[in-house]
Amino acid sequence: MYEFSVPMPLELKYIDDIIAINNNFSNSKITSFYFALPIQASDRSSFEQIRTENEIPNFEFVMPLIKYAKKNKFEFIYLLNSVAGFSNIQEVHEEQKKALDILMDKLRATGSNKVRVTNFQVVSYLKKYHPDFQIYMSTSCEYTQIAQFKNMMKLFPFIKEFIPSYEINKDFHLLKNLRKEFSDTEIELIADEGCIMGCPFRKEHALTQRADLHQKNFSLMKMKNLSISLYLKNVMI
């Protein structure tokens, strides 16, 4: 069966719509939702990659949605997929740790234990202080070679899943070898995203969306025609 993950619906009726869609198909189903707090949220951790603006004030707003989704057998993955890591300024560093710890506790309260991460400082911190969480690596790592995946898994063998760069999601020879090399690791393919194929600014796009932790002000690069990303999980090539 083909499994898809999609952005978290922000109203219960849309979760019900997806349940109805799933009931009409047997070979393909939406099985997981992903989400990150937006730029305005008061309790975001600073490790979210900011891609949208909306009126969600805090995590408490989405808690009933997450619980409802999980009650209906959907997986939930929180996105900590910013390329930025911890600050070198001690005061800011401590603020980041505190905010991240609080967010992890809120995720636990919903019964969720899956996070998608890009920065390896954050990976190491989560492994040490929140070992009950499963860590999935983000496509924002932009890995395009088997050697990169091998070295990542050698250093962090506890990683449960990774997503190759969108740039190689049609390189079926490479994908077959990845599946063969990492038979015990879930591999997810990104089906669509905001950047065009061959975009020369892929990493710069992520870097321009960052938080100014000193003044609590945030800068957001406006993106037009941002596609909803769909992910195809556990594809057996």
mmCIF file of C-alpha atoms in Angstrom:
data_model
loop_
_atom_site.group_PDB
_atom_site.id
_atom_site.type_symbol
_atom_site.label_atom_id
_atom_site.label_comp_id
_atom_site.label_asym_id
_atom_site.label_seq_id
_atom_site.Cartn_x
_atom_site.Cartn_y
_atom_site.Cartn_z
ATOM 1 C CA MET A 1 0.000 0.000 0.000
ATOM 2 C CA TYR A 2 1.183 3.527 -0.809
ATOM 3 C CA GLU A 3 1.202 5.765 2.259
ATOM 4 C CA PHE A 4 1.066 9.548 2.030
ATOM 5 C CA SER A 5 1.719 12.246 4.591
ATOM 6 C CA VAL A 6 0.231 15.710 4.203
ATOM 7 C CA PRO A 7 0.117 18.990 6.148
ATOM 8 C CA MET A 8 -1.933 18.894 9.322
ATOM 9 C CA PRO A 9 -5.554 19.989 8.675
ATOM 10 C CA LEU A 10 -6.415 22.883 10.953
ATOM 11 C CA GLU A 11 -10.106 22.052 11.308
ATOM 12 C CA LEU A 12 -11.715 18.819 12.462
ATOM 13 C CA LYS A 13 -13.985 18.699 9.432
ATOM 14 C CA TYR A 14 -10.979 18.454 7.131
ATOM 15 C CA ILE A 15 -9.628 15.492 9.084
ATOM 16 C CA ASP A 16 -13.048 13.902 8.603
ATOM 17 C CA ASP A 17 -12.798 14.637 4.869
ATOM 18 C CA ILE A 18 -9.461 12.798 4.717
ATOM 19 C CA ILE A 19 -10.942 9.867 6.614
ATOM 20 C CA ALA A 20 -13.691 9.738 3.982
ATOM 21 C CA ILE A 21 -11.109 9.858 1.172
ATOM 22 C CA ASN A 22 -9.161 6.997 2.768
ATOM 23 C CA ASN A 23 -12.305 4.899 2.955
ATOM 24 C CA ASN A 24 -12.631 5.112 -0.821
ATOM 25 C CA PHE A 25 -9.203 3.620 -1.532
ATOM 26 C CA SER A 26 -7.483 0.400 -0.553
ATOM 27 C CA ASN A 27 -4.069 0.703 -2.243
ATOM 28 C CA SER A 28 -3.300 4.315 -1.280
ATOM 29 C CA LYS A 29 -4.026 6.121 1.968
ATOM 30 C CA ILE A 30 -3.042 9.267 3.830
ATOM 31 C CA THR A 31 -1.566 7.909 7.043
ATOM 32 C CA SER A 32 0.287 10.802 8.693
ATOM 33 C CA PHE A 33 0.127 14.555 9.216
ATOM 34 C CA TYR A 34 3.003 16.958 9.731
ATOM 35 C CA PHE A 35 2.986 20.420 11.262
ATOM 36 C CA ALA A 36 5.123 23.215 12.709
ATOM 37 C CA LEU A 37 4.039 26.240 14.693
ATOM 38 C CA PRO A 38 3.929 29.408 12.574
ATOM 39 C CA ILE A 39 5.959 32.530 12.976
ATOM 40 C CA GLN A 40 3.439 34.250 15.264
ATOM 41 C CA ALA A 41 3.056 31.407 17.769
ATOM 42 C CA SER A 42 4.184 32.371 21.249
ATOM 43 C CA ASP A 43 5.682 28.976 22.104
ATOM 44 C CA ARG A 44 7.485 27.915 18.951
ATOM 45 C CA SER A 45 10.950 26.556 19.655
ATOM 46 C CA SER A 46 12.986 28.552 17.057
ATOM 47 C CA PHE A 47 13.939 25.294 15.279
ATOM 48 C CA GLU A 48 10.888 25.305 13.023
ATOM 49 C CA GLN A 49 11.459 26.171 9.381
ATOM 50 C CA ILE A 50 9.014 28.986 8.749
ATOM 51 C CA ARG A 51 7.051 28.531 5.540
ATOM 52 C CA THR A 52 3.716 30.104 6.293
ATOM 53 C CA GLU A 53 1.844 32.692 8.286
ATOM 54 C CA ASN A 54 -1.463 32.015 9.979
ATOM 55 C CA GLU A 55 -3.368 32.955 13.100
ATOM 56 C CA ILE A 56 -2.452 29.966 15.276
ATOM 57 C CA PRO A 57 -1.460 31.605 18.588
ATOM 58 C CA ASN A 58 0.181 28.646 20.319
ATOM 59 C CA PHE A 59 0.476 24.867 20.526
ATOM 60 C CA GLU A 60 -2.666 24.553 22.635
ATOM 61 C CA PHE A 61 -4.692 25.542 19.561
ATOM 62 C CA VAL A 62 -3.645 22.406 17.665
ATOM 63 C CA MET A 63 -3.585 19.944 20.580
ATOM 64 C CA PRO A 64 -7.230 18.822 20.130
ATOM 65 C CA LEU A 65 -6.619 18.419 16.387
ATOM 66 C CA ILE A 66 -3.579 16.228 16.982
ATOM 67 C CA LYS A 67 -5.410 14.118 19.558
ATOM 68 C CA TYR A 68 -8.369 13.695 17.194
ATOM 69 C CA ALA A 69 -6.063 12.694 14.347
ATOM 70 C CA LYS A 70 -4.258 10.138 16.492
ATOM 71 C CA LYS A 71 -7.580 8.781 17.761
ATOM 72 C CA ASN A 72 -8.416 8.114 14.119
ATOM 73 C CA LYS A 73 -5.154 6.203 13.567
ATOM 74 C CA PHE A 74 -3.135 8.954 11.881
ATOM 75 C CA GLU A 75 0.515 9.455 12.767
ATOM 76 C CA PHE A 76 1.631 12.968 13.675
ATOM 77 C CA ILE A 77 5.104 14.375 12.975
ATOM 78 C CA TYR A 78 6.252 17.721 14.339
ATOM 79 C CA LEU A 79 8.702 19.616 12.142
ATOM 80 C CA LEU A 80 11.905 20.900 13.722
ATOM 81 C CA ASN A 81 13.440 21.169 10.270
ATOM 82 C CA SER A 82 15.245 24.498 10.333
ATOM 83 C CA VAL A 83 18.850 24.285 9.167
ATOM 84 C CA ALA A 84 19.840 26.538 12.079
ATOM 85 C CA GLY A 85 21.085 25.013 15.323
ATOM 86 C CA PHE A 86 21.729 26.327 18.806
ATOM 87 C CA SER A 87 23.127 29.811 19.265
ATOM 88 C CA ASN A 88 26.711 30.303 20.425
ATOM 89 C CA ILE A 89 25.486 33.036 22.778
ATOM 90 C CA GLN A 90 24.923 31.351 26.125
ATOM 91 C CA GLU A 91 21.830 33.317 27.112
ATOM 92 C CA VAL A 92 20.128 32.620 23.806
ATOM 93 C CA HIS A 93 21.281 29.008 23.910
ATOM 94 C CA GLU A 94 19.550 28.510 27.260
ATOM 95 C CA GLU A 95 16.369 30.146 25.963
ATOM 96 C CA GLN A 96 16.356 27.762 23.017
ATOM 97 C CA LYS A 97 16.795 24.700 25.226
ATOM 98 C CA LYS A 98 14.007 25.797 27.551
ATOM 99 C CA ALA A 99 11.612 26.454 24.668
ATOM 100 C CA LEU A 100 12.428 23.110 23.068
ATOM 101 C CA ASP A 101 11.955 21.206 26.338
ATOM 102 C CA ILE A 102 8.556 22.829 26.873
ATOM 103 C CA LEU A 103 7.493 21.967 23.334
ATOM 104 C CA MET A 104 8.546 18.328 23.757
ATOM 105 C CA ASP A 105 6.426 18.093 26.901
ATOM 106 C CA LYS A 106 3.428 19.470 25.009
ATOM 107 C CA LEU A 107 3.931 16.924 22.243
ATOM 108 C CA ARG A 108 4.055 14.143 24.839
ATOM 109 C CA ALA A 109 0.751 15.381 26.211
ATOM 110 C CA THR A 110 -0.854 14.645 22.836
ATOM 111 C CA GLY A 111 0.656 11.160 22.689
ATOM 112 C CA SER A 112 3.038 12.212 19.914
ATOM 113 C CA ASN A 113 6.691 11.162 19.807
ATOM 114 C CA LYS A 114 7.871 11.808 16.246
ATOM 115 C CA VAL A 115 9.899 14.813 15.106
ATOM 116 C CA ARG A 116 11.477 15.633 11.769
ATOM 117 C CA VAL A 117 14.834 17.374 12.146
ATOM 118 C CA THR A 118 17.522 18.893 9.924
ATOM 119 C CA ASN A 119 20.210 20.243 12.250
ATOM 120 C CA PHE A 120 22.407 17.641 13.969
ATOM 121 C CA GLN A 121 22.918 19.753 17.084
ATOM 122 C CA VAL A 122 19.185 19.436 17.593
ATOM 123 C CA VAL A 123 19.339 15.696 16.807
ATOM 124 C CA SER A 124 22.009 15.170 19.472
ATOM 125 C CA TYR A 125 20.117 17.226 22.041
ATOM 126 C CA LEU A 126 16.886 15.339 21.476
ATOM 127 C CA LYS A 127 18.630 11.989 21.689
ATOM 128 C CA LYS A 128 20.245 12.917 25.009
ATOM 129 C CA TYR A 129 17.376 14.721 26.754
ATOM 130 C CA HIS A 130 14.300 13.339 24.996
ATOM 131 C CA PRO A 131 15.243 9.762 24.061
ATOM 132 C CA ASP A 132 11.600 8.677 23.904
ATOM 133 C CA PHE A 133 11.160 10.623 20.669
ATOM 134 C CA GLN A 134 11.683 9.042 17.269
ATOM 135 C CA ILE A 135 13.837 11.171 14.997
ATOM 136 C CA TYR A 136 13.145 11.484 11.286
ATOM 137 C CA MET A 137 15.589 13.424 9.103
ATOM 138 C CA SER A 138 14.268 16.143 6.844
ATOM 139 C CA THR A 139 14.726 16.531 3.114
ATOM 140 C CA SER A 140 16.281 19.913 4.021
ATOM 141 C CA CYS A 141 19.540 18.032 4.610
ATOM 142 C CA GLU A 142 19.663 17.951 0.795
ATOM 143 C CA TYR A 143 21.500 14.626 0.627
ATOM 144 C CA THR A 144 22.047 13.352 -2.906
ATOM 145 C CA GLN A 145 24.703 10.633 -2.448
ATOM 146 C CA ILE A 146 24.617 7.225 -0.805
ATOM 147 C CA ALA A 147 27.855 8.058 1.036
ATOM 148 C CA GLN A 148 26.090 10.954 2.791
ATOM 149 C CA PHE A 149 23.326 8.677 4.027
ATOM 150 C CA LYS A 150 25.854 6.041 5.117
ATOM 151 C CA ASN A 151 27.867 8.528 7.148
ATOM 152 C CA MET A 152 24.720 9.994 8.690
ATOM 153 C CA MET A 153 23.478 6.577 9.783
ATOM 154 C CA LYS A 154 26.933 5.618 11.059
ATOM 155 C CA LEU A 155 26.939 8.660 13.348
ATOM 156 C CA PHE A 156 23.239 8.510 14.228
ATOM 157 C CA PRO A 157 22.088 4.892 13.870
ATOM 158 C CA PHE A 158 18.932 5.607 15.882
ATOM 159 C CA ILE A 159 17.401 7.689 13.073
ATOM 160 C CA LYS A 160 14.139 6.037 12.045
ATOM 161 C CA GLU A 161 13.565 7.629 8.649
ATOM 162 C CA PHE A 162 15.117 9.966 6.114
ATOM 163 C CA ILE A 163 14.015 11.784 2.981
ATOM 164 C CA PRO A 164 16.389 12.140 0.032
ATOM 165 C CA SER A 165 16.643 15.528 -1.630
ATOM 166 C CA TYR A 166 13.820 16.381 -4.002
ATOM 167 C CA GLU A 167 16.529 16.672 -6.662
ATOM 168 C CA ILE A 168 16.966 12.884 -6.779
ATOM 169 C CA ASN A 169 13.413 11.664 -6.378
ATOM 170 C CA LYS A 170 13.411 10.500 -10.003
ATOM 171 C CA ASP A 171 16.846 8.863 -9.881
ATOM 172 C CA PHE A 172 15.425 5.354 -9.623
ATOM 173 C CA HIS A 173 18.831 3.667 -9.791
ATOM 174 C CA LEU A 174 19.986 5.616 -6.724
ATOM 175 C CA LEU A 175 16.687 5.061 -4.919
ATOM 176 C CA LYS A 176 16.884 1.312 -5.494
ATOM 177 C CA ASN A 177 20.389 1.259 -4.041
ATOM 178 C CA LEU A 178 19.270 3.337 -1.057
ATOM 179 C CA ARG A 179 16.466 0.876 -0.370
ATOM 180 C CA LYS A 180 18.926 -2.009 -0.646
ATOM 181 C CA GLU A 181 21.544 -0.333 1.577
ATOM 182 C CA PHE A 182 19.082 0.747 4.294
ATOM 183 C CA SER A 183 16.617 -2.099 4.396
ATOM 184 C CA ASP A 184 15.735 -1.454 8.056
ATOM 185 C CA THR A 185 15.265 2.317 7.741
ATOM 186 C CA GLU A 186 12.140 3.979 6.427
ATOM 187 C CA ILE A 187 12.686 6.069 3.304
ATOM 188 C CA GLU A 188 10.195 8.736 2.361
ATOM 189 C CA LEU A 189 10.051 10.470 -1.012
ATOM 190 C CA ILE A 190 8.928 14.040 -1.416
ATOM 191 C CA ALA A 191 6.454 14.277 -4.267
ATOM 192 C CA ASP A 192 6.174 18.049 -4.562
ATOM 193 C CA GLU A 193 7.612 21.186 -3.004
ATOM 194 C CA GLY A 194 7.962 24.917 -3.410
ATOM 195 C CA CYS A 195 11.362 24.930 -5.143
ATOM 196 C CA ILE A 196 11.509 24.086 -8.823
ATOM 197 C CA MET A 197 13.738 21.219 -9.922
ATOM 198 C CA GLY A 198 17.282 22.525 -10.217
ATOM 199 C CA CYS A 199 16.636 25.571 -8.040
ATOM 200 C CA PRO A 200 20.054 27.160 -7.328
ATOM 201 C CA PHE A 201 18.858 28.711 -4.067
ATOM 202 C CA ARG A 202 17.541 25.674 -2.205
ATOM 203 C CA LYS A 203 19.712 26.090 0.880
ATOM 204 C CA GLU A 204 19.470 29.880 0.810
ATOM 205 C CA HIS A 205 15.668 29.636 0.937
ATOM 206 C CA ALA A 206 15.898 27.819 4.257
ATOM 207 C CA LEU A 207 18.559 30.152 5.633
ATOM 208 C CA THR A 208 16.589 33.318 4.915
ATOM 209 C CA GLN A 209 13.739 32.110 7.112
ATOM 210 C CA ARG A 210 15.237 32.528 10.543
ATOM 211 C CA ALA A 211 14.461 33.939 13.956
ATOM 212 C CA ASP A 212 16.161 36.911 15.562
ATOM 213 C CA LEU A 213 16.233 35.463 19.072
ATOM 214 C CA HIS A 214 17.657 38.586 20.667
ATOM 215 C CA GLN A 215 14.697 40.848 19.976
ATOM 216 C CA LYS A 216 12.102 38.116 19.427
ATOM 217 C CA ASN A 217 11.478 39.511 15.965
ATOM 218 C CA PHE A 218 11.101 37.205 13.011
ATOM 219 C CA SER A 219 11.854 37.718 9.346
ATOM 220 C CA LEU A 220 9.946 35.729 6.758
ATOM 221 C CA MET A 221 10.666 35.507 3.077
ATOM 222 C CA LYS A 222 7.356 35.591 1.234
ATOM 223 C CA MET A 223 6.863 32.610 -1.029
ATOM 224 C CA LYS A 224 4.377 32.613 -3.851
ATOM 225 C CA ASN A 225 2.718 29.565 -5.290
ATOM 226 C CA LEU A 226 4.010 27.365 -2.488
ATOM 227 C CA SER A 227 2.854 23.861 -3.256
ATOM 228 C CA ILE A 228 1.442 21.567 -0.600
ATOM 229 C CA SER A 229 3.981 18.827 -0.133
ATOM 230 C CA LEU A 230 2.951 15.235 -0.346
ATOM 231 C CA TYR A 231 5.226 12.468 0.805
ATOM 232 C CA LEU A 232 5.250 8.891 -0.366
ATOM 233 C CA LYS A 233 6.360 6.627 2.454
ATOM 234 C CA ASN A 234 8.117 3.281 2.427
ATOM 235 C CA VAL A 235 8.190 2.927 -1.312
ATOM 236 C CA MET A 236 9.575 -0.419 -2.288
ATOM 237 C CA ILE A 237 11.499 0.442 -5.441
#
